[in-house]
Coordinates of C-alpha atoms in Angstrom, one line a residue:
Chain C
M1 CA 107.9 128.4 96.9
P2 CA 109.6 131.0 99.1
Q3 CA 113.2 131.8 98.3
N4 CA 114.4 131.1 101.8
F5 CA 113.4 130.2 105.3
Q6 CA 114.7 131.5 108.6
I7 CA 116.1 129.3 111.3
F8 CA 117.2 130.4 114.8
P9 CA 119.6 128.9 117.3
V10 CA 117.6 127.3 120.1
G11 CA 120.7 126.3 122.0
V12 CA 124.4 125.7 121.9
V13 CA 126.9 122.9 122.4
R14 CA 129.1 123.3 125.5
K15 CA 132.2 121.3 126.2
K16 CA 134.1 121.9 129.4
E17 CA 136.8 119.5 130.6
E18 CA 135.1 116.1 130.8
A19 CA 131.5 117.3 130.4
T20 CA 129.6 117.9 127.2
W21 CA 126.1 119.3 127.3
I22 CA 123.6 121.2 125.2
E23 CA 122.3 124.4 126.7
I24 CA 118.8 125.1 125.5
F25 CA 118.1 128.9 125.5
E26 CA 115.5 130.2 127.9
P27 CA 112.6 130.8 125.4
Y28 CA 112.7 127.1 124.4
G29 CA 113.0 125.5 127.8
D30 CA 109.3 124.3 127.8
A31 CA 110.1 122.2 124.7
L32 CA 112.1 119.8 126.8
L33 CA 109.1 118.4 128.8
G34 CA 109.2 114.6 128.7
L35 CA 112.6 114.3 127.1
E36 CA 113.9 112.4 130.1
G37 CA 111.9 109.4 128.9
F38 CA 114.3 108.9 126.0
S39 CA 117.9 107.5 126.1
H40 CA 119.0 109.2 122.9
I41 CA 118.3 112.4 120.9
Q42 CA 118.9 113.5 117.4
V43 CA 120.7 116.8 117.5
L44 CA 120.5 119.2 114.5
F45 CA 123.1 121.9 114.6
W46 CA 124.5 124.5 112.3
F47 CA 128.0 124.3 110.7
H48 CA 128.5 128.0 111.5
E49 CA 132.2 128.1 110.6
N50 CA 131.2 127.3 107.0
D51 CA 128.5 130.0 106.7
T52 CA 129.8 131.9 103.8
A53 CA 128.2 132.1 100.3
D54 CA 131.4 130.7 98.8
R55 CA 131.6 127.6 101.0
R56 CA 127.9 126.9 100.7
K57 CA 128.4 126.6 97.0
T58 CA 130.7 123.5 97.5
L59 CA 128.7 120.6 95.9
R60 CA 131.4 117.9 95.7
V61 CA 134.0 116.7 98.2
H62 CA 136.3 113.8 98.9
P63 CA 134.5 112.1 101.8
R64 CA 136.3 112.4 105.1
K65 CA 138.8 114.8 103.5
D66 CA 140.6 111.8 102.1
K67 CA 141.7 112.2 98.5
K68 CA 141.7 108.4 98.1
N69 CA 137.9 108.5 98.5
P70 CA 136.1 109.3 95.2
L71 CA 134.8 112.8 94.5
T72 CA 131.3 112.6 95.8
G73 CA 128.2 114.9 95.8
V74 CA 127.7 116.4 99.3
F75 CA 124.1 114.9 99.4
A76 CA 125.8 111.5 99.3
T77 CA 128.0 112.4 102.3
H78 CA 127.7 113.9 105.8
S79 CA 130.2 116.7 104.8
P80 CA 130.0 119.9 106.9
L81 CA 130.2 121.7 103.5
R82 CA 126.7 121.7 102.0
P83 CA 124.2 124.2 100.7
N84 CA 122.2 124.2 104.0
L85 CA 124.7 123.8 106.8
I86 CA 122.6 121.5 108.9
G87 CA 124.5 118.9 110.8
L88 CA 122.8 115.8 112.3
T89 CA 124.0 113.4 115.0
I90 CA 122.7 111.1 117.6
C91 CA 123.7 111.5 121.3
R92 CA 123.1 109.5 124.4
I93 CA 121.6 111.5 127.2
K94 CA 123.4 111.3 130.6
S95 CA 121.1 113.7 132.5
I96 CA 118.8 116.6 132.1
K97 CA 119.0 119.4 134.6
G98 CA 116.8 122.4 133.8
R99 CA 117.8 123.5 130.3
H100 CA 121.0 121.6 130.3
I101 CA 121.1 118.2 128.5
E102 CA 124.3 116.4 129.5
I103 CA 125.3 114.0 126.7
E104 CA 128.0 111.4 126.4
D105 CA 129.7 113.0 123.4
I106 CA 128.9 114.9 120.2
D107 CA 130.8 115.3 117.0
A108 CA 130.3 119.1 117.0
A109 CA 132.6 121.7 118.4
D110 CA 132.1 123.8 121.6
D111 CA 129.9 126.8 120.9
T112 CA 128.2 125.2 117.9
P113 CA 124.6 126.6 117.5
V114 CA 121.9 123.9 118.0
V115 CA 118.8 124.4 115.8
D116 CA 116.6 121.4 116.7
I117 CA 116.4 118.4 119.1
K118 CA 114.3 115.4 118.2
C119 CA 113.7 112.3 120.2
Y120 CA 115.3 109.1 118.8
I121 CA 112.8 106.4 118.0
P122 CA 114.2 103.1 116.7
G123 CA 112.4 101.9 113.6
S124 CA 111.3 105.4 112.8
T125 CA 114.8 106.7 112.6
S126 CA 116.7 103.6 111.7
R127 CA 116.6 101.0 109.0
S128 CA 117.8 97.5 108.3
D129 CA 118.7 95.9 104.9
V130 CA 120.9 98.8 104.0
R131 CA 123.5 99.2 101.2
V132 CA 126.4 101.7 101.2
P133 CA 129.3 102.3 98.8
D134 CA 132.8 101.1 99.3
W135 CA 134.3 104.3 100.7
V136 CA 132.0 104.0 103.7
Chain S
M1 CA 126.0 134.1 118.0
P2 CA 124.0 135.3 114.9
Q3 CA 120.3 135.8 115.5
N4 CA 119.3 133.7 112.6
F5 CA 120.5 131.6 109.7
Q6 CA 119.2 131.4 106.1
I7 CA 118.2 128.1 104.5
F8 CA 117.1 127.6 100.9
P9 CA 115.0 124.9 99.3
V10 CA 117.3 122.6 97.3
G11 CA 114.4 120.5 96.0
V12 CA 110.8 119.5 96.4
V13 CA 108.8 116.4 97.2
R14 CA 106.6 115.2 94.2
K15 CA 103.8 112.7 94.4
K16 CA 101.9 111.7 91.3
E17 CA 99.7 108.7 91.2
E18 CA 101.8 105.7 92.3
A19 CA 105.2 107.5 92.1
T20 CA 107.0 109.5 94.7
W21 CA 110.2 111.3 94.1
I22 CA 112.4 114.2 95.1
E23 CA 113.2 116.7 92.5
I24 CA 116.5 118.4 93.2
F25 CA 116.7 121.9 91.7
E26 CA 119.2 122.5 88.9
P27 CA 121.8 124.5 90.8
Y28 CA 122.2 121.5 93.2
G29 CA 122.3 118.6 90.7
D30 CA 126.1 118.2 91.1
A31 CA 125.6 117.3 94.8
L32 CA 124.0 114.0 93.8
L33 CA 127.2 112.3 92.5
G34 CA 127.6 108.9 94.1
L35 CA 124.2 108.8 95.8
E36 CA 123.4 105.7 93.7
G37 CA 125.8 103.7 96.0
F38 CA 123.3 104.1 98.9
S39 CA 120.0 102.3 99.4
H40 CA 118.6 104.9 101.8
I41 CA 118.7 108.6 102.3
Q42 CA 117.8 110.9 105.1
V43 CA 115.6 113.7 103.8
L44 CA 115.4 117.0 105.6
F45 CA 112.4 119.0 104.7
W46 CA 110.5 122.1 105.8
F47 CA 107.1 122.0 107.4
H48 CA 106.1 125.0 105.2
E49 CA 102.5 124.9 106.2
N50 CA 103.4 125.8 109.8
D51 CA 105.7 128.7 108.9
T52 CA 104.0 131.4 110.9
A53 CA 105.4 133.2 113.9
D54 CA 102.5 132.0 116.0
R55 CA 102.8 128.3 115.1
R56 CA 106.5 128.3 115.6
K57 CA 105.9 129.4 119.2
T58 CA 104.2 126.1 120.0
L59 CA 106.5 124.3 122.5
R60 CA 104.3 121.5 123.8
V61 CA 101.9 119.1 122.1
H62 CA 100.0 115.9 122.6
P63 CA 102.2 113.5 120.5
R64 CA 100.4 112.1 117.4
K65 CA 97.6 114.6 118.1
D66 CA 96.2 112.1 120.6
K67 CA 94.9 113.8 123.8
K68 CA 95.5 110.5 125.6
N69 CA 99.3 111.0 125.1
P70 CA 100.8 113.2 127.8
L71 CA 101.5 116.9 127.0
T72 CA 105.1 116.7 125.7
G73 CA 107.8 119.2 124.7
V74 CA 108.2 119.3 121.0
F75 CA 112.0 118.5 121.4
A76 CA 110.8 115.1 122.8
T77 CA 108.6 114.5 119.7
H78 CA 108.7 114.5 115.9
S79 CA 105.9 117.1 115.8
P80 CA 105.6 119.3 112.7
L81 CA 105.1 122.2 115.1
R82 CA 108.5 123.3 116.4
P83 CA 110.6 126.4 116.6
N84 CA 112.6 125.5 113.5
L85 CA 110.4 123.6 111.1
I86 CA 112.8 120.9 110.0
G87 CA 111.3 117.5 109.3
L88 CA 113.5 114.4 109.0
T89 CA 112.7 111.0 107.6
I90 CA 114.5 108.1 106.0
C91 CA 113.6 106.9 102.5
R92 CA 114.5 103.9 100.4
I93 CA 115.8 104.9 97.0
K94 CA 114.2 103.2 94.0
S95 CA 116.1 104.9 91.3
I96 CA 118.0 108.1 90.5
K97 CA 117.5 109.6 87.0
G98 CA 119.2 113.0 86.6
R99 CA 117.9 115.2 89.4
H100 CA 115.0 113.0 90.3
I101 CA 115.4 110.6 93.2
E102 CA 112.5 108.1 93.1
I103 CA 111.7 106.9 96.6
E104 CA 109.4 104.2 98.0
D105 CA 107.5 106.6 100.2
I106 CA 107.9 109.7 102.3
D107 CA 105.9 111.0 105.2
A108 CA 105.8 114.5 103.7
A109 CA 103.2 116.0 101.4
D110 CA 103.4 116.8 97.7
D111 CA 105.2 120.1 97.2
T112 CA 107.0 120.0 100.5
P113 CA 110.3 122.0 100.2
V114 CA 113.4 119.8 100.7
V115 CA 116.3 121.5 102.4
D116 CA 119.0 118.7 102.6
I117 CA 119.7 115.1 101.6
K118 CA 122.2 113.0 103.6
C119 CA 123.3 109.5 102.9
Y120 CA 122.1 106.9 105.4
I121 CA 125.0 105.1 107.1
P122 CA 124.0 102.5 109.7
G123 CA 125.9 102.8 113.0
S124 CA 126.5 106.4 112.3
T125 CA 122.8 107.2 112.1
S126 CA 121.3 104.4 114.2
R127 CA 121.8 103.2 117.8
S128 CA 121.0 100.1 119.8
D129 CA 120.3 99.9 123.5
V130 CA 117.6 102.5 123.3
R131 CA 114.9 103.5 125.8
V132 CA 111.7 105.4 124.9
P133 CA 108.7 106.5 126.9
D134 CA 105.4 104.6 127.1
W135 CA 103.5 106.8 124.6
V136 CA 105.9 105.7 121.8

C-alpha cells in the first residue's frame, strides 16, 4: 500500500456578512453539473489550522473540548484533531450561480479549503436504529 | 492556500469468506477508544484503483455507469472517479476486537485503504426534508 496520497483543494469556504458559500475553483467547475437537483450536499473540507505533524498525532480527546466528557479516541468523535484532517458536514443549498454554491450555514471557518462535494442521498447517507454513547 | 495536502492510510478493508472488517494500523489503535458506544461508523476510504492523474481529471459521469442517467458532474454523484478519491459510506459495527472493527458490510473492495473513521451521530450526519433528482 502506498505510504501516502495527495489531495488538492477544489474550492474554499467563503463567509461574508450574512452570506455563506463555497467557491469551487475554475478547473473543477464542470463537476457541478446537475447539483441543482439536490437540496443538500456533503462537504468534505480540510482542518488546515491543525496541519502540523504534532497535532496530527493527537489520537484521544475530550469530545467537544469538555473535560467532563470521557477521554475518547478521535475515530469515535468528529474532532478537528485527527490523523487525516478531513472534516465532513451536511449543508442545505440555497442557490448555485456559476461556481458559487450558496449554502445556509457550515460549521467550518471562512477560507477553509474544500476537498470534495458529494450529493446527499437519504438512505444511502443516513441510517435508522442507531445507538450512541451518553456523551453525545 | 497550500497546493496539496498529504493523507495516510490509517487502516484497510478486509473481506474473508463471510467476514468483513476494518483493520486499523498499529500507530492509530489508540484512536478507537470509546467507539464501542456507537452502532454505526462513517468510513472514509481511498479509491486507490483510480489514483492516476488522468482518472482524477474525470469531472462528469453517467451516474451508476448507466448511460440512461444524464451526464452529471461528479460533485453531484458518489462516483469513484473524482478529483480527490475519497469514498464515504456508513457501516454497522458488529464487534470491535483490538484494532479490528468487524462490520456488517461495506461497499468497498478488499484491500481498500481506509483514511478516516468517524462516529455516526443522527441529526448531525443526517437530514430530513430532502430533495433529489429523478435519476436517484
